[in-house]
Amino acid sequence: MKIVSGCFAGIACRYDQKHWRVEEIQRLVREGKAIPVCPEQMGGLPTPRNPAEIVGGDGEDVLDGKARVIDNQGNDVTEQYIAGAREALAMAEAVGAEEAILKERSPSCGSCMIYNGTFSGTKKEGIGVTTALLRRHGIRVISEETWESEGENQT
């Protein structure tokens, strides 16, 4: 069993109220092999919502209290991101998921790359808050890009 970003399953849960549907991942959900999650919604944020970026580090730093998640209006949404990560972890543990396929570059879900906190479109190496928490609990987190490159979408 896997957990996957809800936007991959066609759920319009992104900050801009759109999805990022990936047919192969949507098929895993239909077949009962994956459970969709949206940490931002699970943490209490609405859809649509203001875009947010991690300021001062990455998801590991947010969990350690060294960085914050701030939206493009200057609102601190760190607590919602942490709460959503905890809910996603609880869901993963409830279904026995050992792997997550999450949206790259998201401040929640990024597994290799996130935006740099300046809202300039500049990316940097780093991971999102949910990815950090899942990895701390032994759950493998990959992105849709890594998953496709590994050929796992053939399973």
Coordinates of N, CA and C in Angstrom, one line a residue:
M1 N 0.9 -1.2 0.0 CA 0.0 0.0 0.0 C 0.9 1.2 0.0
K2 N 0.4 2.3 -0.7 CA 1.1 3.5 -0.8 C 0.2 4.7 -0.4
I3 N 0.7 5.8 0.0 CA -0.1 7.0 0.0 C 0.5 7.9 -1.1
V4 N -0.4 8.7 -1.7 CA 0.0 9.5 -2.9 C -0.7 10.9 -2.7
S5 N 0.0 11.9 -3.3 CA -0.6 13.2 -3.3 C -2.0 13.2 -4.0
G6 N -3.0 13.7 -3.3 CA -4.3 13.7 -3.8 C -4.5 14.3 -5.2
C7 N -3.7 15.3 -5.5 CA -3.7 15.9 -6.8 C -3.4 15.0 -7.9
F8 N -2.6 13.9 -7.6 CA -2.3 12.9 -8.6 C -3.5 12.1 -9.0
A9 N -4.4 11.9 -8.0 CA -5.6 11.1 -8.2 C -6.7 11.9 -8.9
G10 N -6.4 13.1 -9.3 CA -7.4 14.0 -10.0 C -8.2 14.8 -9.0
I11 N -7.9 14.8 -7.7 CA -8.6 15.7 -6.8 C -8.1 17.1 -6.9
A12 N -9.0 18.0 -7.0 CA -8.6 19.4 -7.2 C -8.2 20.1 -5.8
C13 N -7.1 19.6 -5.2 CA -6.8 20.0 -3.9 C -5.5 20.9 -3.8
R14 N -4.9 21.2 -5.0 CA -3.8 22.1 -5.0 C -4.1 23.4 -4.5
Y15 N -3.2 24.3 -4.2 CA -3.4 25.6 -3.7 C -4.3 26.4 -4.7
D16 N -4.1 26.1 -6.0 CA -4.9 26.9 -7.0 C -6.2 26.2 -7.4
Q17 N -6.6 25.2 -6.6 CA -7.8 24.5 -6.8 C -7.8 23.7 -8.1
K18 N -6.6 23.2 -8.5 CA -6.4 22.4 -9.7 C -5.9 21.0 -9.2
H19 N -5.8 20.1 -10.1 CA -5.1 18.8 -9.8 C -3.9 18.7 -10.7
W20 N -3.2 17.7 -10.5 CA -2.0 17.3 -11.3 C -2.0 15.9 -11.6
R21 N -3.2 15.5 -12.2 CA -3.5 14.1 -12.4 C -2.4 13.3 -13.2
V22 N -2.1 12.2 -12.6 CA -1.1 11.2 -13.2 C -1.9 9.9 -13.4
E23 N -2.2 9.5 -14.6 CA -3.1 8.4 -14.9 C -2.7 7.1 -14.2
E24 N -1.4 6.8 -14.2 CA -0.9 5.6 -13.6 C -1.1 5.6 -12.0
I25 N -0.9 6.8 -11.4 CA -1.2 6.9 -10.0 C -2.7 6.9 -9.7
Q26 N -3.5 7.5 -10.5 CA -4.9 7.4 -10.4 C -5.4 6.0 -10.5
R27 N -4.8 5.2 -11.3 CA -5.1 3.8 -11.5 C -4.8 3.0 -10.2
L28 N -3.7 3.3 -9.5 CA -3.3 2.7 -8.3 C -4.4 2.9 -7.2
V29 N -4.9 4.2 -7.2 CA -6.0 4.5 -6.3 C -7.2 3.7 -6.6
R30 N -7.6 3.7 -7.8 CA -8.8 3.0 -8.3 C -8.7 1.5 -7.9
E31 N -7.5 0.9 -8.0 CA -7.3 -0.5 -7.7 C -7.1 -0.8 -6.2
G32 N -7.2 0.2 -5.4 CA -7.0 0.1 -4.0 C -5.6 -0.2 -3.5
K33 N -4.6 0.2 -4.3 CA -3.2 0.0 -4.0 C -2.6 1.3 -3.4
A34 N -3.4 2.4 -3.4 CA -2.8 3.7 -2.9 C -4.0 4.5 -2.4
I35 N -3.7 5.3 -1.4 CA -4.6 6.2 -0.7 C -4.2 7.6 -1.0
P36 N -5.1 8.5 -1.5 CA -4.7 9.8 -1.7 C -4.8 10.7 -0.5
V37 N -3.8 11.6 -0.3 CA -3.8 12.5 0.8 C -3.5 13.9 0.3
C38 N -3.9 14.9 1.0 CA -3.5 16.3 0.8 C -3.2 16.9 2.2
P39 N -1.9 16.9 2.5 CA -1.5 17.4 3.8 C -2.0 18.8 4.1
E40 N -2.0 19.7 3.1 CA -2.4 21.0 3.4 C -3.9 21.1 3.8
Q41 N -4.7 20.3 3.1 CA -6.1 20.3 3.5 C -6.3 19.6 4.9
M42 N -5.5 18.5 5.0 CA -5.6 17.7 6.3 C -5.1 18.6 7.5
G43 N -4.3 19.6 7.2 CA -3.9 20.5 8.3 C -4.8 21.6 8.5
G44 N -5.9 21.7 7.7 CA -6.9 22.7 8.0 C -6.9 23.9 7.0
L45 N -6.0 23.9 6.0 CA -6.0 25.0 5.0 C -7.1 24.8 4.0
P46 N -7.7 25.9 3.5 CA -8.8 25.8 2.5 C -8.2 25.6 1.1
T47 N -9.1 25.2 0.2 CA -8.7 25.2 -1.2 C -9.8 26.0 -1.9
P48 N -9.4 27.0 -2.7 CA -8.0 27.4 -2.9 C -7.4 28.1 -1.7
R49 N -6.1 28.2 -1.7 CA -5.3 28.9 -0.7 C -4.2 29.6 -1.3
N50 N -3.6 30.5 -0.5 CA -2.4 31.3 -1.0 C -1.3 30.3 -1.2
P51 N -0.4 30.5 -2.2 CA 0.8 29.7 -2.3 C 1.7 29.9 -1.1
A52 N 2.4 28.9 -0.7 CA 3.3 29.0 0.4 C 4.6 28.4 0.1
E53 N 5.7 28.9 0.8 CA 7.0 28.4 0.6 C 7.7 28.3 2.0
I54 N 8.7 27.5 2.1 CA 9.4 27.4 3.3 C 10.5 28.5 3.3
V55 N 10.6 29.2 4.4 CA 11.5 30.3 4.6 C 12.5 29.9 5.7
G56 N 13.8 29.9 5.3 CA 14.8 29.6 6.3 C 15.3 28.2 6.4
G57 N 15.0 27.4 5.4 CA 15.4 26.0 5.4 C 14.5 25.1 4.6
D58 N 14.3 23.9 5.0 CA 13.4 23.0 4.4 C 12.6 22.3 5.4
G59 N 11.9 21.2 5.0 CA 10.9 20.6 5.9 C 11.6 20.0 7.2
E60 N 12.8 19.6 7.1 CA 13.5 19.1 8.3 C 13.6 20.3 9.3
D61 N 14.0 21.4 8.7 CA 14.2 22.6 9.6 C 12.8 23.1 10.2
V62 N 11.8 23.0 9.4 CA 10.4 23.3 10.0 C 10.1 22.4 11.1
L63 N 10.3 21.1 11.0 CA 10.0 20.2 12.1 C 10.9 20.5 13.3
D64 N 12.1 21.0 13.1 CA 13.0 21.2 14.2 C 12.8 22.7 14.7
G65 N 11.9 23.4 14.2 CA 11.6 24.8 14.7 C 12.6 25.8 14.2
K66 N 13.4 25.5 13.2 CA 14.4 26.4 12.6 C 13.9 27.2 11.4
A67 N 12.8 26.8 10.8 CA 12.3 27.5 9.6 C 10.8 27.5 9.7
R68 N 10.2 28.4 8.9 CA 8.7 28.6 8.9 C 8.1 28.4 7.5
V69 N 6.8 28.1 7.4 CA 6.1 28.1 6.1 C 5.3 29.3 6.1
I70 N 5.5 30.1 5.1 CA 4.9 31.4 5.0 C 4.2 31.5 3.6
D71 N 2.9 32.1 3.6 CA 2.3 32.2 2.3 C 2.7 33.5 1.7
N72 N 2.2 33.7 0.4 CA 2.7 34.9 -0.3 C 2.1 36.2 0.2
Q73 N 1.2 36.1 1.2 CA 0.7 37.3 1.8 C 1.3 37.6 3.1
G74 N 2.3 36.8 3.5 CA 3.1 37.0 4.7 C 2.5 36.2 5.9
N75 N 1.5 35.4 5.7 CA 0.8 34.7 6.8 C 1.7 33.4 7.2
D76 N 1.9 33.2 8.4 CA 2.6 32.0 8.9 C 1.6 30.9 9.0
V77 N 1.9 29.9 8.1 CA 1.0 28.7 8.1 C 1.8 27.4 8.5
T78 N 2.8 27.6 9.3 CA 3.7 26.5 9.7 C 2.9 25.5 10.5
E79 N 2.1 25.9 11.4 CA 1.3 24.9 12.2 C 0.4 24.1 11.4
Q80 N -0.2 24.6 10.4 CA -1.1 23.9 9.5 C -0.3 22.8 8.7
Y81 N 0.9 23.2 8.3 CA 1.7 22.3 7.5 C 2.2 21.1 8.4
I82 N 2.6 21.4 9.7 CA 3.0 20.4 10.6 C 1.8 19.5 10.9
A83 N 0.6 20.1 11.2 CA -0.6 19.3 11.5 C -0.9 18.4 10.3
G84 N -0.9 18.9 9.1 CA -1.2 18.1 7.9 C -0.2 17.0 7.7
A85 N 1.1 17.2 8.0 CA 2.1 16.2 8.0 C 1.8 15.1 9.0
R86 N 1.4 15.5 10.2 CA 1.0 14.5 11.2 C -0.2 13.6 10.8
E87 N -1.2 14.3 10.1 CA -2.3 13.5 9.6 C -2.0 12.6 8.5
A88 N -1.1 13.0 7.6 CA -0.6 12.2 6.5 C 0.1 11.0 7.1
L89 N 1.0 11.2 8.1 CA 1.7 10.1 8.7 C 0.7 9.1 9.4
A90 N -0.3 9.7 10.1 CA -1.3 8.8 10.7 C -2.0 7.9 9.7
M91 N -2.4 8.5 8.5 CA -3.0 7.8 7.5 C -2.1 6.7 6.9
A92 N -0.8 7.0 6.7 CA 0.1 6.1 6.2 C 0.3 4.9 7.2
E93 N 0.4 5.2 8.4 CA 0.5 4.1 9.4 C -0.8 3.3 9.5
A94 N -1.9 3.9 9.4 CA -3.2 3.2 9.5 C -3.4 2.2 8.4
V95 N -2.8 2.5 7.2 CA -3.0 1.6 6.1 C -1.8 0.7 5.8
G96 N -0.7 0.9 6.7 CA 0.5 0.1 6.5 C 1.3 0.5 5.3
A97 N 1.2 1.8 4.9 CA 2.0 2.2 3.8 C 3.5 2.3 4.1
E98 N 4.3 1.8 3.2 CA 5.8 1.9 3.4 C 6.4 2.8 2.4
E99 N 5.5 3.4 1.5 CA 6.0 4.3 0.5 C 5.0 5.3 0.2
A100 N 5.5 6.5 -0.2 CA 4.6 7.6 -0.6 C 5.1 8.2 -1.9
I101 N 4.2 8.5 -2.8 CA 4.5 9.2 -4.0 C 3.9 10.6 -3.9
L102 N 4.8 11.6 -3.7 CA 4.3 12.9 -3.4 C 4.8 14.0 -4.4
K103 N 4.1 15.1 -4.5 CA 4.3 16.1 -5.5 C 5.6 16.9 -5.3
E104 N 6.5 16.8 -6.3 CA 7.8 17.4 -6.2 C 7.6 19.0 -6.1
R105 N 8.5 19.7 -5.4 CA 8.5 21.1 -5.3 C 7.5 21.7 -4.3
S106 N 6.6 20.9 -3.8 CA 5.6 21.3 -2.8 C 6.3 21.6 -1.5
P107 N 5.8 22.6 -0.7 CA 6.4 22.8 0.6 C 6.0 21.7 1.6
S108 N 5.0 20.9 1.2 CA 4.6 19.8 2.0 C 5.3 18.5 1.5
C109 N 5.2 18.3 0.2 CA 5.5 17.0 -0.4 C 6.8 16.9 -1.2
G110 N 7.5 18.0 -1.4 CA 8.7 17.9 -2.2 C 9.7 16.8 -1.6
S111 N 10.3 16.0 -2.4 CA 11.2 15.0 -1.9 C 12.6 15.2 -2.3
C112 N 12.9 16.2 -3.2 CA 14.2 16.5 -3.6 C 14.4 18.0 -3.8
M113 N 13.3 18.7 -4.2 CA 13.4 20.1 -4.6 C 12.2 20.8 -4.1
I114 N 12.4 22.0 -3.6 CA 11.3 22.9 -3.1 C 11.7 24.3 -3.7
Y115 N 10.7 25.2 -3.5 CA 11.0 26.6 -3.8 C 11.8 27.3 -2.7
N116 N 12.5 28.3 -3.0 CA 13.5 28.8 -2.0 C 13.0 29.8 -1.0
G117 N 11.7 30.1 -1.0 CA 11.1 31.0 0.1 C 11.0 32.4 -0.3
T118 N 11.4 32.8 -1.6 CA 11.3 34.2 -2.0 C 10.2 34.5 -3.0
F119 N 9.4 33.4 -3.3 CA 8.3 33.6 -4.2 C 8.7 34.1 -5.6
S120 N 9.9 33.8 -6.0 CA 10.5 34.3 -7.2 C 10.5 33.2 -8.3
G121 N 10.0 32.0 -7.9 CA 10.1 30.8 -8.8 C 11.4 30.1 -8.8
T122 N 12.3 30.5 -7.9 CA 13.6 29.9 -7.8 C 13.5 28.6 -6.9
K123 N 14.0 27.5 -7.4 CA 14.0 26.3 -6.7 C 15.4 26.0 -6.0
K124 N 15.3 25.2 -5.0 CA 16.5 24.7 -4.3 C 16.4 23.3 -3.9
E125 N 17.5 22.6 -3.6 CA 17.4 21.3 -3.1 C 16.8 21.4 -1.7
G126 N 16.0 20.4 -1.4 CA 15.3 20.4 -0.1 C 14.1 19.6 -0.1
I127 N 13.5 19.3 1.0 CA 12.3 18.5 1.1 C 11.2 19.2 1.9
G128 N 10.0 18.8 1.6 CA 8.8 19.4 2.3 C 8.6 18.9 3.7
V129 N 7.7 19.5 4.4 CA 7.4 19.1 5.8 C 6.9 17.7 5.9
T130 N 5.9 17.3 5.1 CA 5.3 16.0 5.1 C 6.4 14.9 4.8
T131 N 7.2 15.2 3.8 CA 8.2 14.3 3.4 C 9.2 14.1 4.5
A132 N 9.6 15.1 5.2 CA 10.5 15.0 6.3 C 9.9 14.2 7.4
L133 N 8.7 14.4 7.8 CA 8.1 13.6 8.9 C 7.9 12.1 8.5
L134 N 7.5 11.9 7.2 CA 7.3 10.5 6.8 C 8.7 9.8 6.8
R135 N 9.7 10.4 6.3 CA 11.0 9.8 6.3 C 11.6 9.5 7.7
R136 N 11.3 10.4 8.6 CA 11.7 10.2 10.0 C 11.0 9.0 10.6
H137 N 9.9 8.6 10.0 CA 9.2 7.4 10.5 C 9.4 6.2 9.6
G138 N 10.4 6.2 8.8 CA 10.8 5.1 8.0 C 10.0 4.8 6.7
I139 N 9.2 5.8 6.3 CA 8.4 5.7 5.0 C 9.2 6.3 3.9
R140 N 9.4 5.5 2.9 CA 10.1 5.9 1.7 C 9.3 6.9 0.9
V141 N 9.8 8.1 0.6 CA 9.1 9.1 -0.1 C 9.8 9.4 -1.4
I142 N 9.1 9.3 -2.5 CA 9.6 9.6 -3.9 C 8.6 10.6 -4.5
S143 N 9.0 11.2 -5.6 CA 8.1 12.1 -6.3 C 7.6 11.4 -7.5
E144 N 6.6 12.1 -8.2 CA 6.1 11.5 -9.4 C 7.2 11.5 -10.5
E145 N 8.2 12.3 -10.4 CA 9.3 12.3 -11.4 C 10.2 11.2 -11.1
T146 N 10.6 10.9 -9.9 CA 11.4 9.8 -9.5 C 10.7 8.5 -9.8
W147 N 9.4 8.4 -9.5 CA 8.6 7.2 -9.7 C 8.6 6.8 -11.1
E148 N 8.4 7.8 -12.0 CA 8.3 7.5 -13.4 C 9.7 7.1 -13.9
S149 N 10.7 7.7 -13.5 CA 12.1 7.4 -13.9 C 12.5 6.0 -13.5
E150 N 12.0 5.6 -12.4 CA 12.3 4.2 -11.9 C 11.5 3.1 -12.6
G151 N 10.5 3.5 -13.4 CA 9.7 2.6 -14.1 C 8.6 1.9 -13.2
E152 N 8.4 2.4 -12.0 CA 7.5 1.8 -11.1 C 6.0 2.0 -11.6
N153 N 5.8 2.9 -12.6 CA 4.4 3.1 -13.1 C 4.0 1.9 -13.9
Q154 N 4.8 0.9 -14.1 CA 4.4 -0.3 -14.8 C 3.8 -1.3 -14.0
T155 N 3.8 -1.1 -12.6 CA 3.3 -2.1 -11.7 C 1.8 -2.0 -11.5

